Amino acid sequence: AHAEQSGSAPGDIRYKDLDNNGVINANDQTTIGSPFPNFTYGFNVNLLYKGFDLAIALNGKQGHQLYNLIWSDLNEGEGDNNATTEMLNRWSPSNPNTNIPRAVTGNPGQNTRPSTRFIENGSFLRIQNVQLGYAFNDAIKRWKGSLRVYVAATNLVTFTNYRGYNPEIGLLTEGNRSSLTRGIDFGMYPIPRTFEAGVQLGF
């Protein structure tokens, strides 16, 4: 037998009855996940070979969880906003073997209530900066100057299993959002990937 969930019907999420009283309510809430990583790390390398130079900076965090509020909002199943392709596999009488809840107006089964459904591993490794350059020092030595050309990239690639835009979700403090909301992805604008090229002259 399953605990009573007010408004639920086939295709809704089943929640665990933590206090074993046969009813799903506020008494079944508990702390889940931690927004604090077990450790953070970084790695920098600088290589020189003849006229070439290469600089790479990596950074990452390991062992923390994020609450993907954006995924929850996108896939609420009420049909009044956009959704991800995940909703194409939602529950229906002809598709009963899925973990995506039914689409229904009003969300009577409260399928988007905070739960482990939206807790995700926030660990990541990011190639933060890469710069490759070449110095033409020998070619212009007679001018007693220097010439270097380079190409660079910032936020080149992020390795993560997190489904949101950016595992470094930041911290919003406006309104009632504070340090108590750390680890919740409210959909801050993602960090852009940038590329640049340049020339450095010295005399």
PDB file of C-alpha atoms in Angstrom:
ATOM      1  CA  ALA A   1       0.000   0.000   0.000  1.00  0.00           C
ATOM      2  CA  HIS A   2       1.153   3.555  -0.710  1.00  0.00           C
ATOM      3  CA  ALA A   3       0.717   6.570   1.486  1.00  0.00           C
ATOM      4  CA  GLU A   4      -2.197   8.843   0.686  1.00  0.00           C
ATOM      5  CA  GLN A   5      -1.266  11.797  -1.507  1.00  0.00           C
ATOM      6  CA  SER A   6      -4.005  14.369  -1.850  1.00  0.00           C
ATOM      7  CA  GLY A   7      -4.900  15.083  -5.489  1.00  0.00           C
ATOM      8  CA  SER A   8      -2.744  12.297  -6.884  1.00  0.00           C
ATOM      9  CA  ALA A   9      -3.742  10.037  -9.738  1.00  0.00           C
ATOM     10  CA  PRO A  10      -1.983   7.529 -11.996  1.00  0.00           C
ATOM     11  CA  GLY A  11       1.013   9.193 -13.577  1.00  0.00           C
ATOM     12  CA  ASP A  12       1.876  11.363 -10.563  1.00  0.00           C
ATOM     13  CA  ILE A  13       5.077  11.122  -8.542  1.00  0.00           C
ATOM     14  CA  ARG A  14       5.004   8.929  -5.424  1.00  0.00           C
ATOM     15  CA  TYR A  15       6.731  10.457  -2.423  1.00  0.00           C
ATOM     16  CA  LYS A  16       8.233   8.562   0.488  1.00  0.00           C
ATOM     17  CA  ASP A  17       6.230   8.504   3.707  1.00  0.00           C
ATOM     18  CA  LEU A  18       9.132   9.309   6.030  1.00  0.00           C
ATOM     19  CA  ASP A  19       7.104   9.363   9.250  1.00  0.00           C
ATOM     20  CA  ASN A  20       5.118   6.242   8.276  1.00  0.00           C
ATOM     21  CA  ASN A  21       1.722   7.723   9.160  1.00  0.00           C
ATOM     22  CA  GLY A  22       0.140   6.807   5.817  1.00  0.00           C
ATOM     23  CA  VAL A  23      -0.183  10.420   4.610  1.00  0.00           C
ATOM     24  CA  ILE A  24       2.191  12.568   2.580  1.00  0.00           C
ATOM     25  CA  ASN A  25       2.421  16.004   4.188  1.00  0.00           C
ATOM     26  CA  ALA A  26       4.923  18.511   5.582  1.00  0.00           C
ATOM     27  CA  ASN A  27       6.025  16.012   8.236  1.00  0.00           C
ATOM     28  CA  ASP A  28       7.663  13.975   5.481  1.00  0.00           C
ATOM     29  CA  GLN A  29      10.205  16.677   4.685  1.00  0.00           C
ATOM     30  CA  THR A  30      13.873  16.140   5.434  1.00  0.00           C
ATOM     31  CA  THR A  31      17.246  17.592   4.541  1.00  0.00           C
ATOM     32  CA  ILE A  32      18.587  16.273   1.248  1.00  0.00           C
ATOM     33  CA  GLY A  33      21.919  16.980  -0.403  1.00  0.00           C
ATOM     34  CA  SER A  34      24.558  19.552   0.431  1.00  0.00           C
ATOM     35  CA  PRO A  35      25.582  22.596  -1.614  1.00  0.00           C
ATOM     36  CA  PHE A  36      29.056  22.569  -0.070  1.00  0.00           C
ATOM     37  CA  PRO A  37      31.714  20.716  -2.099  1.00  0.00           C
ATOM     38  CA  ASN A  38      34.045  18.232  -0.487  1.00  0.00           C
ATOM     39  CA  PHE A  39      36.871  20.136  -2.115  1.00  0.00           C
ATOM     40  CA  THR A  40      37.637  22.726  -4.763  1.00  0.00           C
ATOM     41  CA  TYR A  41      40.711  22.656  -6.924  1.00  0.00           C
ATOM     42  CA  GLY A  42      42.617  24.437  -9.623  1.00  0.00           C
ATOM     43  CA  PHE A  43      45.513  23.696 -11.920  1.00  0.00           C
ATOM     44  CA  ASN A  44      47.682  26.032 -13.955  1.00  0.00           C
ATOM     45  CA  VAL A  45      50.297  25.109 -16.521  1.00  0.00           C
ATOM     46  CA  ASN A  46      52.642  27.338 -18.483  1.00  0.00           C
ATOM     47  CA  LEU A  47      54.760  25.815 -21.261  1.00  0.00           C
ATOM     48  CA  LEU A  48      57.452  27.379 -23.431  1.00  0.00           C
ATOM     49  CA  TYR A  49      59.038  25.876 -26.537  1.00  0.00           C
ATOM     50  CA  LYS A  50      61.232  28.009 -28.722  1.00  0.00           C
ATOM     51  CA  GLY A  51      58.968  30.930 -29.632  1.00  0.00           C
ATOM     52  CA  PHE A  52      55.729  29.249 -28.541  1.00  0.00           C
ATOM     53  CA  ASP A  53      54.020  29.685 -25.205  1.00  0.00           C
ATOM     54  CA  LEU A  54      50.946  27.926 -23.876  1.00  0.00           C
ATOM     55  CA  ALA A  55      49.021  28.755 -20.705  1.00  0.00           C
ATOM     56  CA  ILE A  56      46.108  26.677 -19.416  1.00  0.00           C
ATOM     57  CA  ALA A  57      44.032  27.250 -16.273  1.00  0.00           C
ATOM     58  CA  LEU A  58      41.597  24.642 -14.941  1.00  0.00           C
ATOM     59  CA  ASN A  59      39.280  24.803 -11.958  1.00  0.00           C
ATOM     60  CA  GLY A  60      36.603  22.623 -10.451  1.00  0.00           C
ATOM     61  CA  LYS A  61      34.521  21.485  -7.491  1.00  0.00           C
ATOM     62  CA  GLN A  62      33.748  17.996  -6.326  1.00  0.00           C
ATOM     63  CA  GLY A  63      31.202  16.331  -4.060  1.00  0.00           C
ATOM     64  CA  HIS A  64      28.238  18.712  -3.776  1.00  0.00           C
ATOM     65  CA  GLN A  65      24.644  18.760  -4.958  1.00  0.00           C
ATOM     66  CA  LEU A  66      22.513  21.374  -6.713  1.00  0.00           C
ATOM     67  CA  TYR A  67      18.758  21.814  -6.770  1.00  0.00           C
ATOM     68  CA  ASN A  68      17.755  22.255 -10.415  1.00  0.00           C
ATOM     69  CA  LEU A  69      14.782  24.564  -9.953  1.00  0.00           C
ATOM     70  CA  ILE A  70      14.841  25.450 -13.651  1.00  0.00           C
ATOM     71  CA  TRP A  71      14.340  21.814 -14.648  1.00  0.00           C
ATOM     72  CA  SER A  72      11.447  21.616 -12.215  1.00  0.00           C
ATOM     73  CA  ASP A  73       9.760  24.701 -13.684  1.00  0.00           C
ATOM     74  CA  LEU A  74      10.329  23.687 -17.299  1.00  0.00           C
ATOM     75  CA  ASN A  75       8.902  20.206 -16.849  1.00  0.00           C
ATOM     76  CA  GLU A  76       5.923  20.921 -14.604  1.00  0.00           C
ATOM     77  CA  GLY A  77       3.599  19.424 -17.226  1.00  0.00           C
ATOM     78  CA  GLU A  78       0.865  22.067 -17.044  1.00  0.00           C
ATOM     79  CA  GLY A  79       1.317  23.199 -20.639  1.00  0.00           C
ATOM     80  CA  ASP A  80       1.536  26.914 -19.827  1.00  0.00           C
ATOM     81  CA  ASN A  81       5.252  27.312 -20.486  1.00  0.00           C
ATOM     82  CA  ASN A  82       8.068  25.777 -22.453  1.00  0.00           C
ATOM     83  CA  ALA A  83       9.430  22.316 -21.612  1.00  0.00           C
ATOM     84  CA  THR A  84      12.405  20.134 -22.375  1.00  0.00           C
ATOM     85  CA  THR A  85      12.241  17.100 -24.642  1.00  0.00           C
ATOM     86  CA  GLU A  86      12.067  15.027 -21.445  1.00  0.00           C
ATOM     87  CA  MET A  87       8.318  15.702 -21.410  1.00  0.00           C
ATOM     88  CA  LEU A  88       7.911  13.781 -24.663  1.00  0.00           C
ATOM     89  CA  ASN A  89       8.370  10.648 -22.538  1.00  0.00           C
ATOM     90  CA  ARG A  90       5.778  11.683 -19.920  1.00  0.00           C
ATOM     91  CA  TRP A  91       3.359   9.206 -18.378  1.00  0.00           C
ATOM     92  CA  SER A  92       0.210   8.387 -20.280  1.00  0.00           C
ATOM     93  CA  PRO A  93      -2.042   5.316 -20.382  1.00  0.00           C
ATOM     94  CA  SER A  94      -0.137   4.219 -23.475  1.00  0.00           C
ATOM     95  CA  ASN A  95       3.274   5.018 -21.922  1.00  0.00           C
ATOM     96  CA  PRO A  96       3.069   3.793 -18.299  1.00  0.00           C
ATOM     97  CA  ASN A  97       6.718   2.698 -17.907  1.00  0.00           C
ATOM     98  CA  THR A  98       8.408   6.066 -17.394  1.00  0.00           C
ATOM     99  CA  ASN A  99       9.679   8.204 -14.539  1.00  0.00           C
ATOM    100  CA  ILE A 100       8.331  11.426 -16.092  1.00  0.00           C
ATOM    101  CA  PRO A 101       4.974  12.388 -14.537  1.00  0.00           C
ATOM    102  CA  ARG A 102       1.780  13.023 -16.460  1.00  0.00           C
ATOM    103  CA  ALA A 103       0.849  16.357 -18.015  1.00  0.00           C
ATOM    104  CA  VAL A 104      -2.093  17.887 -16.169  1.00  0.00           C
ATOM    105  CA  THR A 105      -3.423  21.399 -15.598  1.00  0.00           C
ATOM    106  CA  GLY A 106      -3.170  22.679 -12.044  1.00  0.00           C
ATOM    107  CA  ASN A 107      -0.588  20.127 -10.905  1.00  0.00           C
ATOM    108  CA  PRO A 108      -2.999  18.450  -8.435  1.00  0.00           C
ATOM    109  CA  GLY A 109      -0.463  15.762  -7.505  1.00  0.00           C
ATOM    110  CA  GLN A 110       2.177  18.403  -6.682  1.00  0.00           C
ATOM    111  CA  ASN A 111       4.708  16.744  -8.955  1.00  0.00           C
ATOM    112  CA  THR A 112       7.055  19.730  -8.735  1.00  0.00           C
ATOM    113  CA  ARG A 113       7.269  19.874  -4.935  1.00  0.00           C
ATOM    114  CA  PRO A 114      10.901  19.943  -3.704  1.00  0.00           C
ATOM    115  CA  SER A 115      12.270  16.420  -3.720  1.00  0.00           C
ATOM    116  CA  THR A 116      15.238  14.304  -4.720  1.00  0.00           C
ATOM    117  CA  ARG A 117      13.899  14.366  -8.305  1.00  0.00           C
ATOM    118  CA  PHE A 118      15.626  17.684  -8.828  1.00  0.00           C
ATOM    119  CA  ILE A 119      18.781  17.128  -6.776  1.00  0.00           C
ATOM    120  CA  GLU A 120      21.756  16.691  -9.092  1.00  0.00           C
ATOM    121  CA  ASN A 121      25.476  16.174  -8.775  1.00  0.00           C
ATOM    122  CA  GLY A 122      27.084  19.601  -9.120  1.00  0.00           C
ATOM    123  CA  SER A 123      30.669  18.411  -9.556  1.00  0.00           C
ATOM    124  CA  PHE A 124      32.528  19.876 -12.526  1.00  0.00           C
ATOM    125  CA  LEU A 125      35.884  20.482 -14.149  1.00  0.00           C
ATOM    126  CA  ARG A 126      36.204  23.612 -16.265  1.00  0.00           C
ATOM    127  CA  ILE A 127      38.882  24.660 -18.726  1.00  0.00           C
ATOM    128  CA  GLN A 128      38.765  28.261 -17.585  1.00  0.00           C
ATOM    129  CA  ASN A 129      41.430  29.839 -19.778  1.00  0.00           C
ATOM    130  CA  VAL A 130      43.654  28.762 -22.644  1.00  0.00           C
ATOM    131  CA  GLN A 131      46.159  31.012 -24.396  1.00  0.00           C
ATOM    132  CA  LEU A 132      48.548  30.059 -27.166  1.00  0.00           C
ATOM    133  CA  GLY A 133      51.109  32.551 -28.393  1.00  0.00           C
ATOM    134  CA  TYR A 134      54.152  32.874 -30.593  1.00  0.00           C
ATOM    135  CA  ALA A 135      56.915  35.439 -30.163  1.00  0.00           C
ATOM    136  CA  PHE A 136      58.824  36.595 -33.269  1.00  0.00           C
ATOM    137  CA  ASN A 137      61.772  37.786 -31.213  1.00  0.00           C
ATOM    138  CA  ASP A 138      64.508  36.620 -33.571  1.00  0.00           C
ATOM    139  CA  ALA A 139      62.797  38.113 -36.622  1.00  0.00           C
ATOM    140  CA  ILE A 140      62.743  41.648 -35.211  1.00  0.00           C
ATOM    141  CA  LYS A 141      65.793  41.527 -32.955  1.00  0.00           C
ATOM    142  CA  ARG A 142      67.487  44.210 -35.071  1.00  0.00           C
ATOM    143  CA  TRP A 143      64.648  46.581 -34.113  1.00  0.00           C
ATOM    144  CA  LYS A 144      65.326  45.959 -30.420  1.00  0.00           C
ATOM    145  CA  GLY A 145      61.674  45.265 -29.958  1.00  0.00           C
ATOM    146  CA  SER A 146      59.300  42.337 -29.561  1.00  0.00           C
ATOM    147  CA  LEU A 147      56.331  40.981 -31.401  1.00  0.00           C
ATOM    148  CA  ARG A 148      53.958  38.336 -30.103  1.00  0.00           C
ATOM    149  CA  VAL A 149      50.681  37.083 -31.539  1.00  0.00           C
ATOM    150  CA  TYR A 150      48.233  34.985 -29.564  1.00  0.00           C
ATOM    151  CA  VAL A 151      44.821  33.385 -29.515  1.00  0.00           C
ATOM    152  CA  ALA A 152      42.892  32.785 -26.306  1.00  0.00           C
ATOM    153  CA  ALA A 153      39.657  31.266 -25.066  1.00  0.00           C
ATOM    154  CA  THR A 154      37.785  31.728 -21.785  1.00  0.00           C
ATOM    155  CA  ASN A 155      35.294  29.237 -20.345  1.00  0.00           C
ATOM    156  CA  LEU A 156      36.251  26.891 -23.144  1.00  0.00           C
ATOM    157  CA  VAL A 157      34.493  23.722 -21.933  1.00  0.00           C
ATOM    158  CA  THR A 158      32.941  22.389 -18.729  1.00  0.00           C
ATOM    159  CA  PHE A 159      32.850  18.689 -17.910  1.00  0.00           C
ATOM    160  CA  THR A 160      29.842  17.950 -15.708  1.00  0.00           C
ATOM    161  CA  ASN A 161      26.754  15.771 -15.442  1.00  0.00           C
ATOM    162  CA  TYR A 162      24.665  18.723 -14.250  1.00  0.00           C
ATOM    163  CA  ARG A 163      21.801  19.444 -16.677  1.00  0.00           C
ATOM    164  CA  GLY A 164      21.604  23.180 -16.008  1.00  0.00           C
ATOM    165  CA  TYR A 165      23.400  25.924 -17.901  1.00  0.00           C
ATOM    166  CA  ASN A 166      26.195  26.349 -15.391  1.00  0.00           C
ATOM    167  CA  PRO A 167      27.183  24.249 -12.355  1.00  0.00           C
ATOM    168  CA  GLU A 168      28.631  27.416 -10.794  1.00  0.00           C
ATOM    169  CA  ILE A 169      25.167  28.801 -10.246  1.00  0.00           C
ATOM    170  CA  GLY A 170      26.196  31.706  -8.050  1.00  0.00           C
ATOM    171  CA  LEU A 171      24.182  33.119  -5.163  1.00  0.00           C
ATOM    172  CA  LEU A 172      21.183  35.414  -5.484  1.00  0.00           C
ATOM    173  CA  THR A 173      20.501  37.724  -2.556  1.00  0.00           C
ATOM    174  CA  GLU A 174      17.559  39.862  -3.672  1.00  0.00           C
ATOM    175  CA  GLY A 175      14.148  39.371  -2.092  1.00  0.00           C
ATOM    176  CA  ASN A 176      13.986  36.391   0.229  1.00  0.00           C
ATOM    177  CA  ARG A 177      16.927  34.626  -1.404  1.00  0.00           C
ATOM    178  CA  SER A 178      19.911  34.438   0.911  1.00  0.00           C
ATOM    179  CA  SER A 179      22.694  32.109   1.999  1.00  0.00           C
ATOM    180  CA  LEU A 180      19.903  29.685   2.926  1.00  0.00           C
ATOM    181  CA  THR A 181      19.167  29.268  -0.786  1.00  0.00           C
ATOM    182  CA  ARG A 182      22.740  28.317  -1.641  1.00  0.00           C
ATOM    183  CA  GLY A 183      22.838  25.461  -4.126  1.00  0.00           C
ATOM    184  CA  ILE A 184      19.497  26.298  -5.766  1.00  0.00           C
ATOM    185  CA  ASP A 185      19.658  27.062  -9.490  1.00  0.00           C
ATOM    186  CA  PHE A 186      17.324  30.018 -10.107  1.00  0.00           C
ATOM    187  CA  GLY A 187      18.439  30.298 -13.718  1.00  0.00           C
ATOM    188  CA  MET A 188      21.131  32.951 -13.614  1.00  0.00           C
ATOM    189  CA  TYR A 189      22.474  33.885 -17.038  1.00  0.00           C
ATOM    190  CA  PRO A 190      25.160  31.365 -18.051  1.00  0.00           C
ATOM    191  CA  ILE A 191      28.813  32.311 -18.299  1.00  0.00           C
ATOM    192  CA  PRO A 192      29.667  33.059 -21.948  1.00  0.00           C
ATOM    193  CA  ARG A 193      32.419  31.320 -23.883  1.00  0.00           C
ATOM    194  CA  THR A 194      34.718  33.931 -25.393  1.00  0.00           C
ATOM    195  CA  PHE A 195      37.499  33.833 -27.973  1.00  0.00           C
ATOM    196  CA  GLU A 196      40.048  36.483 -28.757  1.00  0.00           C
ATOM    197  CA  ALA A 197      43.158  37.076 -30.812  1.00  0.00           C
ATOM    198  CA  GLY A 198      45.741  39.770 -30.345  1.00  0.00           C
ATOM    199  CA  VAL A 199      49.115  41.216 -31.156  1.00  0.00           C
ATOM    200  CA  GLN A 200      51.587  42.489 -28.550  1.00  0.00           C
ATOM    201  CA  LEU A 201      54.289  44.914 -29.627  1.00  0.00           C
ATOM    202  CA  GLY A 202      57.223  46.111 -27.555  1.00  0.00           C
ATOM    203  CA  PHE A 203      59.892  48.718 -28.334  1.00  0.00           C
TER     204      PHE A 203
END
